[in-house]
PDB file of C-alpha atoms in Angstrom:
ATOM      1  CA  MET A 144      -2.231  19.120 -86.597  1.00 59.00           C
ATOM      2  CA  SER A 145      -1.014  17.539 -83.496  1.00 71.00           C
ATOM      3  CA  ALA A 146       2.136  18.521 -81.697  1.00 76.00           C
ATOM      4  CA  LYS A 147       4.996  16.177 -81.799  1.00 82.00           C
ATOM      5  CA  PRO A 148       5.787  14.604 -78.380  1.00 81.00           C
ATOM      6  CA  ALA A 149       9.036  15.684 -76.750  1.00 79.00           C
ATOM      7  CA  PRO A 150      11.817  13.180 -77.143  1.00 82.00           C
ATOM      8  CA  VAL A 151      12.595  11.031 -74.113  1.00 87.00           C
ATOM      9  CA  LEU A 152      15.939  11.982 -72.603  1.00 86.00           C
ATOM     10  CA  ASP A 153      18.373   9.292 -71.620  1.00 92.00           C
ATOM     11  CA  LEU A 154      20.252   9.315 -68.295  1.00 91.00           C
ATOM     12  CA  ASP A 155      23.316  11.156 -69.614  1.00 92.00           C
ATOM     13  CA  ALA A 156      21.205  13.921 -71.108  1.00 90.00           C
ATOM     14  CA  ARG A 157      19.199  14.334 -67.901  1.00 91.00           C
ATOM     15  CA  LEU A 158      22.424  14.503 -65.823  1.00 92.00           C
ATOM     16  CA  ALA A 159      23.906  17.120 -68.174  1.00 93.00           C
ATOM     17  CA  LEU A 160      20.741  19.206 -67.922  1.00 91.00           C
ATOM     18  CA  ALA A 161      20.697  18.945 -64.098  1.00 93.00           C
ATOM     19  CA  SER A 162      24.384  19.902 -63.964  1.00 94.00           C
ATOM     20  CA  ALA A 163      23.764  23.010 -66.066  1.00 94.00           C
ATOM     21  CA  VAL A 164      20.853  24.066 -63.849  1.00 94.00           C
ATOM     22  CA  MET A 165      22.872  23.517 -60.647  1.00 95.00           C
ATOM     23  CA  GLY A 166      25.840  25.424 -62.060  1.00 95.00           C
ATOM     24  CA  GLU A 167      23.570  28.396 -62.776  1.00 96.00           C
ATOM     25  CA  ARG A 168      22.124  28.240 -59.231  1.00 96.00           C
ATOM     26  CA  ILE A 169      25.601  28.153 -57.669  1.00 95.00           C
ATOM     27  CA  THR A 170      26.691  31.168 -59.734  1.00 95.00           C
ATOM     28  CA  LEU A 171      23.599  33.126 -58.649  1.00 94.00           C
ATOM     29  CA  ALA A 172      24.124  32.169 -54.979  1.00 94.00           C
ATOM     30  CA  HIS A 173      27.739  33.292 -55.142  1.00 93.00           C
ATOM     31  CA  LEU A 174      26.708  36.647 -56.610  1.00 92.00           C
ATOM     32  CA  ALA A 175      24.022  37.049 -53.932  1.00 91.00           C
ATOM     33  CA  VAL A 176      26.585  36.520 -51.168  1.00 89.00           C
ATOM     34  CA  ASP A 177      28.923  39.077 -52.745  1.00 87.00           C
ATOM     35  CA  ILE A 178      26.122  41.648 -53.076  1.00 88.00           C
ATOM     36  CA  ASN A 179      24.682  41.044 -49.592  1.00 87.00           C
ATOM     37  CA  THR A 180      28.058  41.344 -47.863  1.00 83.00           C
ATOM     38  CA  ALA A 181      29.584  44.173 -49.919  1.00 81.00           C
ATOM     39  CA  HIS A 182      28.723  46.788 -47.282  1.00 79.00           C
ATOM     40  CA  LEU A 183      30.496  44.883 -44.476  1.00 77.00           C
ATOM     41  CA  PRO A 184      34.042  45.957 -43.601  1.00 77.00           C
ATOM     42  CA  ALA A 185      36.747  43.514 -44.543  1.00 72.00           C
ATOM     43  CA  ALA A 186      37.544  41.177 -41.698  1.00 67.00           C
ATOM     44  CA  ASP A 187      41.048  40.558 -40.484  1.00 69.00           C
ATOM     45  CA  PRO A 188      42.469  37.406 -41.939  1.00 72.00           C
ATOM     46  CA  LEU A 189      42.076  34.392 -39.727  1.00 72.00           C
ATOM     47  CA  PRO A 190      45.118  33.761 -37.573  1.00 75.00           C
ATOM     48  CA  GLU A 191      47.187  30.745 -38.387  1.00 78.00           C
ATOM     49  CA  ILE A 192      46.138  27.777 -36.322  1.00 75.00           C
ATOM     50  CA  THR A 193      49.073  26.025 -34.750  1.00 80.00           C
ATOM     51  CA  ALA A 194      49.242  22.992 -32.541  1.00 78.00           C
ATOM     52  CA  PRO A 195      50.066  23.547 -28.893  1.00 79.00           C
ATOM     53  CA  PRO A 196      53.717  22.989 -28.030  1.00 78.00           C
ATOM     54  CA  HIS A 197      54.635  19.418 -27.259  1.00 78.00           C
ATOM     55  CA  ILE A 198      55.110  19.263 -23.517  1.00 79.00           C
ATOM     56  CA  VAL A 199      57.550  16.640 -22.365  1.00 77.00           C
ATOM     57  CA  PRO A 200      56.916  15.656 -18.766  1.00 76.00           C
ATOM     58  CA  GLN A 201      59.951  16.083 -16.586  1.00 78.00           C
ATOM     59  CA  PRO A 202      61.029  12.996 -14.686  1.00 79.00           C
ATOM     60  CA  GLU A 203      60.346  13.015 -10.991  1.00 84.00           C
ATOM     61  CA  PRO A 204      63.535  13.738  -9.036  1.00 91.00           C
ATOM     62  CA  CYS A 205      64.889  10.843  -7.009  1.00 93.00           C
ATOM     63  CA  PRO A 206      64.187  11.332  -3.299  1.00 94.00           C
ATOM     64  CA  TYR A 207      67.239   9.277  -2.289  1.00 94.00           C
ATOM     65  CA  SER A 208      70.870  10.302  -2.196  1.00 93.00           C
ATOM     66  CA  THR A 209      72.375   6.863  -1.579  1.00 94.00           C
ATOM     67  CA  PRO A 210      73.391   4.812  -4.641  1.00 96.00           C
ATOM     68  CA  ILE A 211      71.566   1.518  -3.965  1.00 97.00           C
ATOM     69  CA  ALA A 212      68.378   3.270  -2.870  1.00 97.00           C
ATOM     70  CA  THR A 213      68.589   5.302  -6.079  1.00 97.00           C
ATOM     71  CA  VAL A 214      68.965   2.148  -8.194  1.00 97.00           C
ATOM     72  CA  LEU A 215      65.920   0.576  -6.527  1.00 98.00           C
ATOM     73  CA  TRP A 216      63.882   3.765  -6.919  1.00 97.00           C
ATOM     74  CA  ARG A 217      64.850   4.073 -10.608  1.00 96.00           C
ATOM     75  CA  ALA A 218      63.959   0.409 -11.159  1.00 97.00           C
ATOM     76  CA  GLN A 219      60.536   1.109  -9.629  1.00 97.00           C
ATOM     77  CA  GLN A 220      60.049   4.121 -11.938  1.00 96.00           C
ATOM     78  CA  ARG A 221      61.158   2.088 -14.943  1.00 96.00           C
ATOM     79  CA  LEU A 222      58.699  -0.680 -14.083  1.00 97.00           C
ATOM     80  CA  GLN A 223      55.877   1.876 -13.994  1.00 95.00           C
ATOM     81  CA  GLU A 224      56.943   3.318 -17.339  1.00 94.00           C
ATOM     82  CA  TYR A 225      57.753   0.189 -19.348  1.00 96.00           C
ATOM     83  CA  GLY A 226      55.718  -2.535 -17.671  1.00 95.00           C
ATOM     84  CA  TRP A 227      56.181  -5.719 -15.730  1.00 96.00           C
ATOM     85  CA  LEU A 228      56.792  -9.289 -16.897  1.00 95.00           C
ATOM     86  CA  ARG A 229      56.574 -12.748 -15.434  1.00 94.00           C
ATOM     87  CA  GLY A 230      58.510 -15.721 -16.716  1.00 91.00           C
ATOM     88  CA  GLN A 231      61.182 -13.811 -18.624  1.00 91.00           C
ATOM     89  CA  LEU A 232      63.814 -11.167 -17.967  1.00 90.00           C
ATOM     90  CA  ARG A 233      62.629  -8.553 -20.515  1.00 91.00           C
ATOM     91  CA  ASP A 234      60.921  -8.035 -23.862  1.00 93.00           C
ATOM     92  CA  GLU A 235      61.487  -5.828 -26.918  1.00 93.00           C
ATOM     93  CA  GLN A 236      59.177  -3.058 -25.635  1.00 94.00           C
ATOM     94  CA  GLY A 237      61.191  -2.597 -22.424  1.00 93.00           C
ATOM     95  CA  ALA A 238      58.952  -4.462 -19.987  1.00 96.00           C
ATOM     96  CA  ALA A 239      60.906  -6.616 -17.544  1.00 96.00           C
ATOM     97  CA  CYS A 240      60.713  -8.630 -14.351  1.00 96.00           C
ATOM     98  CA  ALA A 241      61.961  -7.171 -11.060  1.00 97.00           C
ATOM     99  CA  ALA A 242      65.551  -8.295 -11.658  1.00 96.00           C
ATOM    100  CA  GLY A 243      65.420  -7.100 -15.271  1.00 96.00           C
ATOM    101  CA  HIS A 244      64.501  -3.569 -14.219  1.00 96.00           C
ATOM    102  CA  ILE A 245      67.318  -3.504 -11.661  1.00 97.00           C
ATOM    103  CA  ARG A 246      69.750  -4.710 -14.315  1.00 96.00           C
ATOM    104  CA  ALA A 247      68.555  -2.010 -16.727  1.00 96.00           C
ATOM    105  CA  VAL A 248      69.219   0.879 -14.322  1.00 96.00           C
ATOM    106  CA  ALA A 249      72.239  -0.350 -12.325  1.00 96.00           C
ATOM    107  CA  HIS A 250      75.683   0.994 -13.188  1.00 95.00           C
ATOM    108  CA  GLY A 251      77.810  -2.108 -13.090  1.00 94.00           C
ATOM    109  CA  ARG A 252      77.600  -5.539 -11.556  1.00 95.00           C
ATOM    110  CA  ASP A 253      78.268  -4.390  -7.971  1.00 96.00           C
ATOM    111  CA  GLU A 254      75.294  -2.006  -7.935  1.00 96.00           C
ATOM    112  CA  TYR A 255      73.144  -4.691  -9.528  1.00 96.00           C
ATOM    113  CA  GLU A 256      74.117  -7.328  -6.963  1.00 97.00           C
ATOM    114  CA  ASP A 257      73.775  -4.942  -3.995  1.00 97.00           C
ATOM    115  CA  ALA A 258      70.330  -3.767  -5.124  1.00 97.00           C
ATOM    116  CA  ARG A 259      69.184  -7.357  -5.680  1.00 97.00           C
ATOM    117  CA  ALA A 260      70.420  -8.306  -2.208  1.00 97.00           C
ATOM    118  CA  VAL A 261      68.364  -5.549  -0.563  1.00 97.00           C
ATOM    119  CA  LEU A 262      65.297  -6.445  -2.646  1.00 97.00           C
ATOM    120  CA  LEU A 263      65.755 -10.127  -1.737  1.00 97.00           C
ATOM    121  CA  GLU A 264      65.868  -9.204   1.944  1.00 97.00           C
ATOM    122  CA  VAL A 265      62.565  -7.326   1.620  1.00 97.00           C
ATOM    123  CA  VAL A 266      60.977 -10.151  -0.385  1.00 97.00           C
ATOM    124  CA  ARG A 267      61.986 -12.699   2.249  1.00 97.00           C
ATOM    125  CA  ARG A 268      60.947 -10.508   5.190  1.00 96.00           C
ATOM    126  CA  ASP A 269      57.657  -9.122   3.868  1.00 96.00           C
ATOM    127  CA  PHE A 270      56.457 -11.788   1.454  1.00 94.00           C
ATOM    128  CA  GLY A 271      58.016 -14.995   2.807  1.00 94.00           C
ATOM    129  CA  ALA A 272      59.570 -15.920  -0.534  1.00 94.00           C
ATOM    130  CA  ASP A 273      62.912 -17.629  -1.066  1.00 93.00           C
ATOM    131  CA  GLY A 274      64.040 -15.865  -4.234  1.00 95.00           C
ATOM    132  CA  ILE A 275      63.263 -12.915  -6.455  1.00 96.00           C
ATOM    133  CA  PRO A 276      62.527 -14.780  -9.728  1.00 95.00           C
ATOM    134  CA  ALA A 277      60.052 -17.237  -8.176  1.00 95.00           C
ATOM    135  CA  TRP A 278      58.412 -14.489  -6.113  1.00 96.00           C
ATOM    136  CA  ASN A 279      58.141 -12.197  -9.179  1.00 97.00           C
ATOM    137  CA  ASP A 280      56.559 -14.961 -11.269  1.00 96.00           C
ATOM    138  CA  ALA A 281      54.064 -15.813  -8.496  1.00 96.00           C
ATOM    139  CA  GLN A 282      52.592 -12.297  -8.479  1.00 95.00           C
ATOM    140  CA  THR A 283      49.353 -11.593 -10.346  1.00 95.00           C
ATOM    141  CA  SER A 284      49.961  -7.867 -10.823  1.00 96.00           C
ATOM    142  CA  PRO A 285      52.861  -5.420 -10.614  1.00 97.00           C
ATOM    143  CA  ALA A 286      51.517  -3.862  -7.387  1.00 97.00           C
ATOM    144  CA  PRO A 287      53.466  -6.127  -4.967  1.00 97.00           C
ATOM    145  CA  VAL A 288      56.626  -5.673  -7.036  1.00 97.00           C
ATOM    146  CA  LEU A 289      56.272  -1.889  -6.912  1.00 97.00           C
ATOM    147  CA  LEU A 290      55.653  -2.098  -3.164  1.00 97.00           C
ATOM    148  CA  ALA A 291      58.748  -4.252  -2.671  1.00 98.00           C
ATOM    149  CA  PHE A 292      60.882  -1.825  -4.693  1.00 98.00           C
ATOM    150  CA  GLY A 293      59.666   1.063  -2.537  1.00 97.00           C
ATOM    151  CA  ARG A 294      60.354  -0.790   0.708  1.00 97.00           C
ATOM    152  CA  ALA A 295      63.775  -1.915  -0.513  1.00 97.00           C
ATOM    153  CA  ALA A 296      64.705   1.645  -1.497  1.00 97.00           C
ATOM    154  CA  GLU A 297      63.687   2.878   1.970  1.00 97.00           C
ATOM    155  CA  LEU A 298      65.702   0.087   3.616  1.00 96.00           C
ATOM    156  CA  ALA A 299      68.801   0.861   1.531  1.00 96.00           C
ATOM    157  CA  HIS A 300      68.437   4.556   2.294  1.00 96.00           C
ATOM    158  CA  THR A 301      68.201   4.024   6.056  1.00 95.00           C
ATOM    159  CA  ARG A 302      71.337   1.863   5.856  1.00 92.00           C
ATOM    160  CA  GLN A 303      73.113   4.543   3.805  1.00 88.00           C
ATOM    161  CA  GLN A 304      73.594   2.143   0.896  1.00 72.00           C
TER     162      GLN A 304
END
Protein backbone atom coordinates (compact mmCIF):
# COMPACT_ATOMS: atom_id res chain seq x y z
CA MET A 1 0.00 0.00 0.00
CA SER A 2 1.22 3.38 -0.84
CA ALA A 3 0.99 6.36 1.44
CA LYS A 4 -1.40 9.04 0.55
CA PRO A 5 0.32 12.32 -0.45
CA ALA A 6 -0.08 15.23 1.95
CA PRO A 7 -2.69 17.72 0.88
CA VAL A 8 -1.41 20.94 -0.66
CA LEU A 9 -1.99 23.88 1.66
CA ASP A 10 -3.40 27.09 0.30
CA LEU A 11 -1.97 30.52 1.20
CA ASP A 12 -4.31 31.12 4.15
CA ALA A 13 -3.46 27.78 5.71
CA ARG A 14 0.27 28.35 5.29
CA LEU A 15 -0.01 31.84 6.87
CA ALA A 16 -1.99 30.43 9.82
CA LEU A 17 0.63 27.73 10.35
CA ALA A 18 3.49 30.27 10.18
CA SER A 19 1.66 32.54 12.63
CA ALA A 20 1.25 29.70 15.12
CA VAL A 21 4.94 28.79 14.88
CA MET A 22 6.04 32.43 15.32
CA GLY A 23 3.70 32.89 18.28
CA GLU A 24 5.29 29.87 19.98
CA ARG A 25 8.80 31.24 19.29
CA ILE A 26 7.91 34.65 20.74
CA THR A 27 6.48 33.03 23.88
CA LEU A 28 9.66 30.96 24.35
CA ALA A 29 11.89 34.02 23.79
CA HIS A 30 9.92 36.00 26.35
CA LEU A 31 10.29 33.20 28.91
CA ALA A 32 14.03 32.97 28.18
CA VAL A 33 14.48 36.69 28.86
CA ASP A 34 12.56 36.39 32.14
CA ILE A 35 14.65 33.39 33.25
CA ASN A 36 18.00 34.87 32.16
CA THR A 37 17.39 38.19 33.92
CA ALA A 38 15.67 36.94 37.08
CA HIS A 39 18.87 37.17 39.13
CA LEU A 40 19.46 40.85 38.24
CA PRO A 41 18.30 43.47 40.75
CA ALA A 42 15.34 45.53 39.68
CA ALA A 43 16.42 48.71 37.98
CA ASP A 44 15.10 52.10 38.95
CA PRO A 45 12.32 53.19 36.68
CA LEU A 46 13.45 55.38 33.84
CA PRO A 47 13.12 59.07 34.62
CA GLU A 48 10.48 60.97 32.77
CA ILE A 49 11.89 62.61 29.69
CA THR A 50 10.89 66.22 29.40
CA ALA A 51 11.67 68.80 26.78
CA PRO A 52 14.10 71.53 27.72
CA PRO A 53 12.45 74.77 28.80
CA HIS A 54 11.55 77.11 25.99
CA ILE A 55 14.08 79.91 26.13
CA VAL A 56 12.82 83.21 24.84
CA PRO A 57 15.67 85.45 23.75
CA GLN A 58 15.65 88.79 25.49
CA PRO A 59 15.64 91.80 23.21
CA GLU A 60 18.86 93.72 23.01
CA PRO A 61 18.65 96.92 25.08
CA CYS A 62 18.63 100.14 23.09
CA PRO A 63 22.00 101.90 23.31
CA TYR A 64 20.42 105.33 22.79
CA SER A 65 18.61 107.52 25.28
CA THR A 66 17.28 110.11 22.83
CA PRO A 67 13.81 109.52 21.35
CA ILE A 68 14.54 109.83 17.60
CA ALA A 69 17.72 107.77 17.84
CA THR A 70 15.69 105.15 19.70
CA VAL A 71 13.03 105.10 16.96
CA LEU A 72 15.68 104.64 14.27
CA TRP A 73 17.43 101.91 16.27
CA ARG A 74 14.13 100.08 16.88
CA ALA A 75 13.28 100.36 13.18
CA GLN A 76 16.65 98.78 12.38
CA GLN A 77 15.98 95.93 14.84
CA ARG A 78 12.50 95.43 13.41
CA LEU A 79 13.88 95.25 9.87
CA GLN A 80 16.29 92.52 10.97
CA GLU A 81 13.50 90.58 12.66
CA TYR A 82 10.66 90.90 10.14
CA GLY A 83 12.43 91.52 6.84
CA TRP A 84 12.79 94.18 4.21
CA LEU A 85 10.60 95.05 1.22
CA ARG A 86 10.93 97.03 -1.96
CA GLY A 87 8.03 98.53 -3.84
CA GLN A 88 5.50 98.46 -1.01
CA LEU A 89 5.13 99.78 2.52
CA ARG A 90 4.58 96.44 4.31
CA ASP A 91 3.18 92.93 3.97
CA GLU A 92 1.10 90.58 6.14
CA GLN A 93 4.18 88.90 7.68
CA GLY A 94 5.55 92.19 9.03
CA ALA A 95 8.24 92.88 6.44
CA ALA A 96 8.38 96.53 5.39
CA CYS A 97 10.39 99.15 3.56
CA ALA A 98 12.54 101.64 5.48
CA ALA A 99 9.66 104.08 5.99
CA GLY A 100 7.30 101.24 6.94
CA HIS A 101 9.58 100.10 9.75
CA ILE A 102 9.87 103.65 11.08
CA ARG A 103 6.09 104.00 10.98
CA ALA A 104 5.68 100.71 12.85
CA VAL A 105 7.88 101.74 15.79
CA ALA A 106 7.28 105.51 16.02
CA HIS A 107 4.94 106.84 18.70
CA GLY A 108 2.94 109.40 16.81
CA ARG A 109 3.33 111.42 13.66
CA ASP A 110 5.96 113.81 15.06
CA GLU A 111 8.38 111.00 15.94
CA TYR A 112 7.73 109.41 12.55
CA GLU A 113 8.41 112.63 10.65
CA ASP A 114 11.50 113.51 12.72
CA ALA A 115 13.00 110.03 12.28
CA ARG A 116 12.31 110.11 8.53
CA ALA A 117 13.97 113.53 8.28
CA VAL A 118 17.16 112.25 9.92
CA LEU A 119 17.16 109.12 7.75
CA LEU A 120 16.61 111.27 4.64
CA GLU A 121 19.59 113.42 5.61
CA VAL A 122 21.79 110.32 5.88
CA VAL A 123 20.46 108.90 2.60
CA ARG A 124 21.20 112.16 0.79
CA ARG A 125 24.63 112.61 2.39
CA ASP A 126 25.94 109.04 2.20
CA PHE A 127 24.11 107.57 -0.78
CA GLY A 128 23.37 110.60 -2.97
CA ALA A 129 19.67 109.80 -3.21
CA ASP A 130 16.83 112.32 -3.33
CA GLY A 131 14.21 110.43 -1.33
CA ILE A 132 13.76 107.46 0.95
CA PRO A 133 11.21 105.47 -1.12
CA ALA A 134 13.22 105.63 -4.36
CA TRP A 135 16.48 104.91 -2.54
CA ASN A 136 14.91 101.96 -0.66
CA ASP A 137 13.53 100.47 -3.88
CA ALA A 138 16.90 100.85 -5.66
CA GLN A 139 18.71 98.67 -3.11
CA THR A 140 19.39 95.01 -3.91
CA SER A 141 19.65 93.85 -0.30
CA PRO A 142 18.73 95.13 3.16
CA ALA A 143 22.40 95.78 4.06
CA PRO A 144 22.49 99.44 2.91
CA VAL A 145 19.16 100.10 4.63
CA LEU A 146 20.46 98.65 7.90
CA LEU A 147 23.62 100.73 7.53
CA ALA A 148 21.60 103.89 6.92
CA PHE A 149 19.43 103.21 9.98
CA GLY A 150 22.56 102.80 12.12
CA ARG A 151 24.13 106.00 10.81
CA ALA A 152 20.88 107.92 11.24
CA ALA A 153 20.52 106.71 14.83
CA GLU A 154 24.08 107.84 15.58
CA LEU A 155 23.41 111.23 13.96
CA ALA A 156 20.19 111.73 15.94
CA HIS A 157 21.96 110.72 19.14
CA THR A 158 24.82 113.18 18.64
CA ARG A 159 22.24 115.92 18.03
CA GLN A 160 20.33 114.89 21.17
CA GLN A 161 17.20 114.15 19.15
